Short mmCIF file of C-alpha atoms in Angstrom, two decimals:
data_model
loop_
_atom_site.label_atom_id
_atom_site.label_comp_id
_atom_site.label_asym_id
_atom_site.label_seq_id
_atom_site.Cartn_x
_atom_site.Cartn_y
_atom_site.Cartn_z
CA UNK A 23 129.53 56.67 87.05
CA UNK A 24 128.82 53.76 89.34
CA UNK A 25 126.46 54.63 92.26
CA UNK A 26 127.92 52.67 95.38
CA UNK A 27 124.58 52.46 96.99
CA UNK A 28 122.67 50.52 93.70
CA UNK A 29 122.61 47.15 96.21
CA UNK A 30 121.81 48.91 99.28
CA UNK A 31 119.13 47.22 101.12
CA UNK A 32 116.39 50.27 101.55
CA UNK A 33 113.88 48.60 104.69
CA UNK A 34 112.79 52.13 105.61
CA UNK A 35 108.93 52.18 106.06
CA UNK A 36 108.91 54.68 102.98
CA UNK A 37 109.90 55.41 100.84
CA UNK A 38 110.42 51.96 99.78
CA UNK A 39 111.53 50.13 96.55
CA UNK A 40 110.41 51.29 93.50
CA UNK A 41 110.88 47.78 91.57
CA UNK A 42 111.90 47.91 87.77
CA UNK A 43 108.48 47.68 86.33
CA UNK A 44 107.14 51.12 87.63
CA UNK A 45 111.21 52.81 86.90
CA UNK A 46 110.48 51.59 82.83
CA UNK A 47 106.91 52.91 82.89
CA UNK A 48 108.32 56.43 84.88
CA UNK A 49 110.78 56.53 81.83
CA UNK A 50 108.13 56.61 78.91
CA UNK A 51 107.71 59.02 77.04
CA UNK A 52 104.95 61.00 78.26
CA UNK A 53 101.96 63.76 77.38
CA UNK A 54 101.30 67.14 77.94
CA UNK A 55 98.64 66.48 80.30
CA UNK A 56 96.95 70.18 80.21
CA UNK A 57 96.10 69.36 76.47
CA UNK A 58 96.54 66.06 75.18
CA UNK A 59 92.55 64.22 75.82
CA UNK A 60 94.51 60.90 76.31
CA UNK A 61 96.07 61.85 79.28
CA UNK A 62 92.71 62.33 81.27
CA UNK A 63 91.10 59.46 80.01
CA UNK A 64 94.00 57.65 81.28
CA UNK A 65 93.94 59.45 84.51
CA UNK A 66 90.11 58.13 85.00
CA UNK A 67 91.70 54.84 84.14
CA UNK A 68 93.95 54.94 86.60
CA UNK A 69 91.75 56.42 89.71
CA UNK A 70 89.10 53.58 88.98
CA UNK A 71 92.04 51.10 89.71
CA UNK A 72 92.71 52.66 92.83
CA UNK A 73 89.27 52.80 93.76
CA UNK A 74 89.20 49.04 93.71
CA UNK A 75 92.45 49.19 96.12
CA UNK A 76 90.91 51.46 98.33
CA UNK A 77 87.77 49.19 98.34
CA UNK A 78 85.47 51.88 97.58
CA UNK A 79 83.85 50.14 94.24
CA UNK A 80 81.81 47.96 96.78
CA UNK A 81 83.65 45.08 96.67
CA UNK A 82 83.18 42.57 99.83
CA UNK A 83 81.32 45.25 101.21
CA UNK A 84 77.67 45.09 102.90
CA UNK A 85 74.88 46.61 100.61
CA UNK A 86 74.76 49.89 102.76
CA UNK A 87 78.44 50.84 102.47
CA UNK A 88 78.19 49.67 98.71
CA UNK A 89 75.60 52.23 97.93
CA UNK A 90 78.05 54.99 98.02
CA UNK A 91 81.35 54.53 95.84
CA UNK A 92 84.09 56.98 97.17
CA UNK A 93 85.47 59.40 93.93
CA UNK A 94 88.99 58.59 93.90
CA UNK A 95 91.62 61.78 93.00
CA UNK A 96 95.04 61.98 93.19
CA UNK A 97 97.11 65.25 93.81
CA UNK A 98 100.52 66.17 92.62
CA UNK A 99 102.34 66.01 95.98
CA UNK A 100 104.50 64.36 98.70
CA UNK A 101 101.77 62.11 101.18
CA UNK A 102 101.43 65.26 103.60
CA UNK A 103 99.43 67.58 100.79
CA UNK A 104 96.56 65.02 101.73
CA UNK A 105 96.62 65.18 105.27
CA UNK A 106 96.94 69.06 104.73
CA UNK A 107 94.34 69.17 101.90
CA UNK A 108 91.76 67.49 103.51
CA UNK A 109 91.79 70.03 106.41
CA UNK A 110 92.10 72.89 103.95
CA UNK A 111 89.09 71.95 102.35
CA UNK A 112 86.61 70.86 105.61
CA UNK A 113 87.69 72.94 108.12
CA UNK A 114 87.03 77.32 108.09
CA UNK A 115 87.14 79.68 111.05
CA UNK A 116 85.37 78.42 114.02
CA UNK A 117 84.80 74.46 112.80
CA UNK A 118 85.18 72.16 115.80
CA UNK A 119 87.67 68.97 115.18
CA UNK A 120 88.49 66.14 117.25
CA UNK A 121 92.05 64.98 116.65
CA UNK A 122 92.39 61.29 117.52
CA UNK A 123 95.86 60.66 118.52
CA UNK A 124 98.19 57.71 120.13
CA UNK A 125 101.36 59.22 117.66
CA UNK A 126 103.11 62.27 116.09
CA UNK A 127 100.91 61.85 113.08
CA UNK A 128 97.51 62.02 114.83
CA UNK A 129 98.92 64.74 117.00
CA UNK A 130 100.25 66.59 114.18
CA UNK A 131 96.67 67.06 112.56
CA UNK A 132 95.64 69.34 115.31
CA UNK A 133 98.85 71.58 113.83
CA UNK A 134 97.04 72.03 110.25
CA UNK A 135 93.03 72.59 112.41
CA UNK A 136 94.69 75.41 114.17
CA UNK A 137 96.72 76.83 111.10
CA UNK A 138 93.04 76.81 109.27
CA UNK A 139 91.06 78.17 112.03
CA UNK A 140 89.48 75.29 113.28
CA UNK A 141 89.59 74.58 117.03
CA UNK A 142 91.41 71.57 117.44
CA UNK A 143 90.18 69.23 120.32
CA UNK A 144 92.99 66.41 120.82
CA UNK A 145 91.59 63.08 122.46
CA UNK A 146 95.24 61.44 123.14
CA UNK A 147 96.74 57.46 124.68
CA UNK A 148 99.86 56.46 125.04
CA UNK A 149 102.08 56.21 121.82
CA UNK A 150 102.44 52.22 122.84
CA UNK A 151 98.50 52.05 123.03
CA UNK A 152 95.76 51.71 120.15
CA UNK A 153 92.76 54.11 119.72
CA UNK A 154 89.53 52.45 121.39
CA UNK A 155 85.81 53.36 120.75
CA UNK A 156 85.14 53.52 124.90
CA UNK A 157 87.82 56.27 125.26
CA UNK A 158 86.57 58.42 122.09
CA UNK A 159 83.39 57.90 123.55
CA UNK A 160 84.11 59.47 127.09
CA UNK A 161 85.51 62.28 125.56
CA UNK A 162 82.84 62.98 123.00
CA UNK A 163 80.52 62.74 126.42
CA UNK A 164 82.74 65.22 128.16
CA UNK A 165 82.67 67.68 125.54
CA UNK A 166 81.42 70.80 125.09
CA UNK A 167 79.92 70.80 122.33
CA UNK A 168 79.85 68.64 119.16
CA UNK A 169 81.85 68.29 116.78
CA UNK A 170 82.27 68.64 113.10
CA UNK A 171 84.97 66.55 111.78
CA UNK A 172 87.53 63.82 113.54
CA UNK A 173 90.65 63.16 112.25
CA UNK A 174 92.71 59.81 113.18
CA UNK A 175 95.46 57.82 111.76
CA UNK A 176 95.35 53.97 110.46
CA UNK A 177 99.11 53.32 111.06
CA UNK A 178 101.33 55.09 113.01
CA UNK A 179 104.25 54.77 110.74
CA UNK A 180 106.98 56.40 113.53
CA UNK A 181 105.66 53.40 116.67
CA UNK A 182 104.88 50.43 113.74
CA UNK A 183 100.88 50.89 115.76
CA UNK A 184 97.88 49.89 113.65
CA UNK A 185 94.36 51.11 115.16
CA UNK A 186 91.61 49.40 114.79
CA UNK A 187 89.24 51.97 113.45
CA UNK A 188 85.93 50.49 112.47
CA UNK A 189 84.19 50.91 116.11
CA UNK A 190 85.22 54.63 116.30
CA UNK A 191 84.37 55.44 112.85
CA UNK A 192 80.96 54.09 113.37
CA UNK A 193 80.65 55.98 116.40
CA UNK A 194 81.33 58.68 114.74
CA UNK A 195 78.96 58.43 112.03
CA UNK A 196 76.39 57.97 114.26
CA UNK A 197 76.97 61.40 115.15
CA UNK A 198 77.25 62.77 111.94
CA UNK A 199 80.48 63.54 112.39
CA UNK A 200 83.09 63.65 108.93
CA UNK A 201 85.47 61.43 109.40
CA UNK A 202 89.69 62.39 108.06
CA UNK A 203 91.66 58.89 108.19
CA UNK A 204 95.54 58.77 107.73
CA UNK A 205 96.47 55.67 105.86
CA UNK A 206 99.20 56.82 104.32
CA UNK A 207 101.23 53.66 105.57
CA UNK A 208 98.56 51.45 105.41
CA UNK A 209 96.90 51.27 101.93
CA UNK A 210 97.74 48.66 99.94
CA UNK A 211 99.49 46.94 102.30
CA UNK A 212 96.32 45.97 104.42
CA UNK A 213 92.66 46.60 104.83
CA UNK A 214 91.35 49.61 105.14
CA UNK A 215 87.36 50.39 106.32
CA UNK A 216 87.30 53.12 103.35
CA UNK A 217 83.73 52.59 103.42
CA UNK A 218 83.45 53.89 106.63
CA UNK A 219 85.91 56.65 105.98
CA UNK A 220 84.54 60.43 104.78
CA UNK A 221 88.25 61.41 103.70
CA UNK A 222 90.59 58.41 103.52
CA UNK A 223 94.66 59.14 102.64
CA UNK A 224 97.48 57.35 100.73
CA UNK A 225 100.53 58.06 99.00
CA UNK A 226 102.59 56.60 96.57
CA UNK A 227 106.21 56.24 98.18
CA UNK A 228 105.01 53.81 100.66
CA UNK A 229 102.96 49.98 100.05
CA UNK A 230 102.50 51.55 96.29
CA UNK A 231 105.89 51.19 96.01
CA UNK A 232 106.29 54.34 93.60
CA UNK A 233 108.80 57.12 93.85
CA UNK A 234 107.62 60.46 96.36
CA UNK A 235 105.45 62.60 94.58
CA UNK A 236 101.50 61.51 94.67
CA UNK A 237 98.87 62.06 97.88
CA UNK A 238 95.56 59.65 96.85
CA UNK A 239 92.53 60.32 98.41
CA UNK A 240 88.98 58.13 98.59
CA UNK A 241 86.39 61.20 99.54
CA UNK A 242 82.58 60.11 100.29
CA UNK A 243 79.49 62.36 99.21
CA UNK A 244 79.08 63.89 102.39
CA UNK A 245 82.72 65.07 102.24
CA UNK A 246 81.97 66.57 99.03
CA UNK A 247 79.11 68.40 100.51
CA UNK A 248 81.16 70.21 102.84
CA UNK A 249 83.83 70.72 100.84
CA UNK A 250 81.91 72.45 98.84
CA UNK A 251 80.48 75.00 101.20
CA UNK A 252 83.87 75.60 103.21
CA UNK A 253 85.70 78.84 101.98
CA UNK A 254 88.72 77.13 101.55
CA UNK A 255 92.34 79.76 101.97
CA UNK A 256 94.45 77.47 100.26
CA UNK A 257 94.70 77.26 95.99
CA UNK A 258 97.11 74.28 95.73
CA UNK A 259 95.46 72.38 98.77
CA UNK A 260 91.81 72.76 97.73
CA UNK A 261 90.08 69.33 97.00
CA UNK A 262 86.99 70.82 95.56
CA UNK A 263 88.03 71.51 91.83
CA UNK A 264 89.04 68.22 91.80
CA UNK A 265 85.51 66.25 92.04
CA UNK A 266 85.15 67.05 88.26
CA UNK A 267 88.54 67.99 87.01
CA UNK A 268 88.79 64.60 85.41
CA UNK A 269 85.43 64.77 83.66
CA UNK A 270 85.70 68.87 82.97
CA UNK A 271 89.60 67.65 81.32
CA UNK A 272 90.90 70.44 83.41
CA UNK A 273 93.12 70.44 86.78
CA UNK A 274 93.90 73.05 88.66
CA UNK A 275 97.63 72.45 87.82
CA UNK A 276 99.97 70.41 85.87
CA UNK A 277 100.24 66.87 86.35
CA UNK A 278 103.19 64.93 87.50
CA UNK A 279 102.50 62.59 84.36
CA UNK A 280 105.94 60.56 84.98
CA UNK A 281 105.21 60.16 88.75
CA UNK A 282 100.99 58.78 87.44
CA UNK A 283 102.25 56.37 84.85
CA UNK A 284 104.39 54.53 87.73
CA UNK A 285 101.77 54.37 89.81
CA UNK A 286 99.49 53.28 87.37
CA UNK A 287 102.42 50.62 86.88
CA UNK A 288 102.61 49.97 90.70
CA UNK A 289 98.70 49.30 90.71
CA UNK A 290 98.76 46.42 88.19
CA UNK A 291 101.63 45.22 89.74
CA UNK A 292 99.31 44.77 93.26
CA UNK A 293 95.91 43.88 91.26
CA UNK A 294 97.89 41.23 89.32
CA UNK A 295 98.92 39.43 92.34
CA UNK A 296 95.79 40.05 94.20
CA UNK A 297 94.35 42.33 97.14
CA UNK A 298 94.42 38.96 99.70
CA UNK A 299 97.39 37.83 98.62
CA UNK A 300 99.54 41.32 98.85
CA UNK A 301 97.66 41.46 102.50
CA UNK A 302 98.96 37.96 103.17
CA UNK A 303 102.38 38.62 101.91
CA UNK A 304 102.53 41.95 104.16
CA UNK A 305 100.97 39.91 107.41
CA UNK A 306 103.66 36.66 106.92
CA UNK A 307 106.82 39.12 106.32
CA UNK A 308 105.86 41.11 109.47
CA UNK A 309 105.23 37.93 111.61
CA UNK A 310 108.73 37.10 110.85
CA UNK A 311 110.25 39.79 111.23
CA UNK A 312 108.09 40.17 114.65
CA UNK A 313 109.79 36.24 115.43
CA UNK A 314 113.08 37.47 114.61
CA UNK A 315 113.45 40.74 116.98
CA UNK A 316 112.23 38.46 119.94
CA UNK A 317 115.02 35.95 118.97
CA UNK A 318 117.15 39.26 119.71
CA UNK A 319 115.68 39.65 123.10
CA UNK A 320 114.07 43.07 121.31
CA UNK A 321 110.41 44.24 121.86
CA UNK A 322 108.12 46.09 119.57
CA UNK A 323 107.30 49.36 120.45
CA UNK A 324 103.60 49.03 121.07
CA UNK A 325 102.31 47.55 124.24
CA UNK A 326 101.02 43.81 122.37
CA UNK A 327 102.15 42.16 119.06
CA UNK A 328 98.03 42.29 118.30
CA UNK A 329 98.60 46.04 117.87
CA UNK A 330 101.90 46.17 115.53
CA UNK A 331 101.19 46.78 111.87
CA UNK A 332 102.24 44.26 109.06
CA UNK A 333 103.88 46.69 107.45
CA UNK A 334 106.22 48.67 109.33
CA UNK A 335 107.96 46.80 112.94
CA UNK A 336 109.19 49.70 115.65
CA UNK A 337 111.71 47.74 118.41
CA UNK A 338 113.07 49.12 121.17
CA UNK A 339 116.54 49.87 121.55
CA UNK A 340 117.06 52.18 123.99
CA UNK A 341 119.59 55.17 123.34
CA UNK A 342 120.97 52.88 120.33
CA UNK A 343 119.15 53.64 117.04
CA UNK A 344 121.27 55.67 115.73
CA UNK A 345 124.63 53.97 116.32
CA UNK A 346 122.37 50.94 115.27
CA UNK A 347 121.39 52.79 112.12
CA UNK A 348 124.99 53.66 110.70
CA UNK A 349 126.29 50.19 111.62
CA UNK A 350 123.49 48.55 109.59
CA UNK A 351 124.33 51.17 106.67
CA UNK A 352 128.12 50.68 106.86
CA UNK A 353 128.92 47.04 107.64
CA UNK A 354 126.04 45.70 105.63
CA UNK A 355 124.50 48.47 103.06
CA UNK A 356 121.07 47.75 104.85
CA UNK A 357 119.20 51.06 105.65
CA UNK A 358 116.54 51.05 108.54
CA UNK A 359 114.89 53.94 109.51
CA UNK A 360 115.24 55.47 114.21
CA UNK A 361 112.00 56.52 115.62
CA UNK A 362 111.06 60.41 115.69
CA UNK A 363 110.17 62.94 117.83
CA UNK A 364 110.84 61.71 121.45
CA UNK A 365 111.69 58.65 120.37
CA UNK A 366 114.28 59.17 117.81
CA UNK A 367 117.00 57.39 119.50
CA UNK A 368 115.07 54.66 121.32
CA UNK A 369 113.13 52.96 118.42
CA UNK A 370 114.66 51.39 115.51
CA UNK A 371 112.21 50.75 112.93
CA UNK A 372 112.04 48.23 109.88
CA UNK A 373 110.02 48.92 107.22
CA UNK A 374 108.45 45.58 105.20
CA UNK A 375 105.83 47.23 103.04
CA UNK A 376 105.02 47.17 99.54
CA UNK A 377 107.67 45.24 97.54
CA UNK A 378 109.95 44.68 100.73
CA UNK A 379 107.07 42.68 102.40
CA UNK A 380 109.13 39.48 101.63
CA UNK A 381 110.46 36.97 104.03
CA UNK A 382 114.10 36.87 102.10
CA UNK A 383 114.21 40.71 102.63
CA UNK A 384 113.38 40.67 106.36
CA UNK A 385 115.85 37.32 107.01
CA UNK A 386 118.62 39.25 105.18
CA UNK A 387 117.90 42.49 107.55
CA UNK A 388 117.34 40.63 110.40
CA UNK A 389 120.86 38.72 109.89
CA UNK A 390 122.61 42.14 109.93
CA UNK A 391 120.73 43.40 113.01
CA UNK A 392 121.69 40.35 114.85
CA UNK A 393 125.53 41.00 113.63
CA UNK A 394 125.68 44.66 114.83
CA UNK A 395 124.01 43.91 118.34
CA UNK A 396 126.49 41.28 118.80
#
């Protein structure tokens, strides 16, 4: 049977396209990996090319940050299992946590802090602003107390915001706090300061490019450390039996082999083309599409274009998302994703990441937005 939606136009800020070369690979035939010693040696394969996306092999880093090479794992679940794991596994009864937010992803940390007995400390801006290092650093003055770990998020997929995290993670390690960094909508679509980062999160449905399925995280030594000495209540959440489990050929559950092998696909895919070219590609599609909304007399969502991510653009639209939403669906099989939370209705966002960061793709959504506004 004919699926009517094949030529739909999918510019959701994830999941995104999966393009052919990763659906062929997902349709291989593939191991048992519990038994089959080819499977993990592929597995190492793979995480050592996504250690080179996350930047964490050292490259066009500065001799300090290259000194320590973040282990790479990947877990067998949707991009939330990181977020959730890497609380799981730092925080126990008691722990102190600053939650950095400006969005519902940074305030949505302090939810899993509180459901693991940490005491969740939320240093908040405005959902239109960026994090700073002079407001984290009033509030880490004001406290009462220090803190153990700090949690923040890269890009705020549901407001298109990208923070600029280097000044606050360095603050932060001066104080020897752990650092937990969102970049879930970021990685591999733009740089990310993993070498800063203790605990830094991506998944595959978003610049990857690869079906829903896979949480990757980039955790330092002094992650490991605590991991390792936190009495972690979660089994499928727990991070610490995987900082061997590919060198022990043993994980603590069955692999979603179909779901690796197209991200393994998705990885050459972005290493054949190049790390500064992919980030160029992501930065000139969002410009445009950035060029295009103010030809519509739209704004972005946050406060100055300097803060909007390249790879996800929230506009304004007040009380019209939705009706802007099925218009763009029905009259033009183009699919754009409404804000959430408070701003479900009021923010209309287009998603250029991964293989939809290309100018044709944002001219041919752009056309259609301009049709249904008229």
């Amino acid at each position: 049977m004919t699926d009517p939606t094949a030529d739909r136009l999918r510019m959701t800020p994830g999941p995104t396209e999966v393009p052919g070369a990763v659906r062929q690979r997902m349709a291989q035939p593939t191991p048992n990996p519990d038994v089959e010693p080819e499977f993990f040696a592929f597995y190492r394969e793979l995480t050592d090319k996504l250690a080179t996306i996350y930047r964490s092999d050292g490259h066009d880093r500065s001799a300090t940050e290259s000194n320590e090479r973040r282990d790479v794992v990947v877990l067998g679940g949707e991009g939330i299992l990181g977020l959730e794991a890497a609380v799981a596994s730092l925080v126990e009864s008691g722990d102190r946590v600053l939650c950095l937010s400006n969005g519902l992803y940074g305030e949505g940390f302090a939810d899993f802090v509180e459901q693991y007995g940490g005491e969740a400390a939320v240093c908040d801006v405005p959902w239109d602003e960026t994090l700073d290092r002079e407001t984290v650093t009033a509030f880490l003055d004001d406290a009462d107390g220090p803190f153990d770990v700090a949690t923040m998020v890269h890009c705020e997929t549901p407001t298109g915001t990208l923070n600029d995290l280097e000044p606050i993670l360095d603050l932060l390690d001066d104080r020897d706090v752990v650092t937990v960094v969102d970049a879930v909508s970021s990685l591999g679509g733009t740089p990310v300061p993993t070498g800063k980062i203790d605990v830094c999160l991506g998944a595959s449905q978003k610049c990857f490019s690869t079906p829903p399925g896979l949480a990757t995280c980039a955790i330092s030594d002094r992650a490991w450390n605590r991991i390792e000495s936190v009495e972690t209540r979660s089994f499928y959440a727990d991070l610490e039996p995987w900082r061997t489990a590919a060198d022990d050929e043993w994980f603590p559950y069955t692999h979603l082999t179909a779901n690796l092998y197209g991200l393994d696909a998705a990885v050459d895919l972005l290493l054949e083309e190049g790390l500064e070219a992919v980030f160029d590609r992501h930065e000139t599609a969002a410009q445009r599409c950035r060029e295009r909304a103010a030809d519509l007399g739209l704004d972005t969502y946050p406060t100055t274009e300097d803060d909007s991510s390249p790879t996800v653009t929230a506009v304004s639209v007040d009380d019209r998302a939705g009706e802007l939403q099925r218009a763009m669906r029905e009259e033009h099989d183009v699919v754009l994703a409404t804000g959430l939370g408070d701003l479900e209705d009021d923010v209309l966002r287009i998603g250029h990441m991964g293989h939809n960061a290309r100018v044709d793709r944002v001219e041919q959504t752009m056309d259609a937005l301009a049709a249904v506004l008229d």
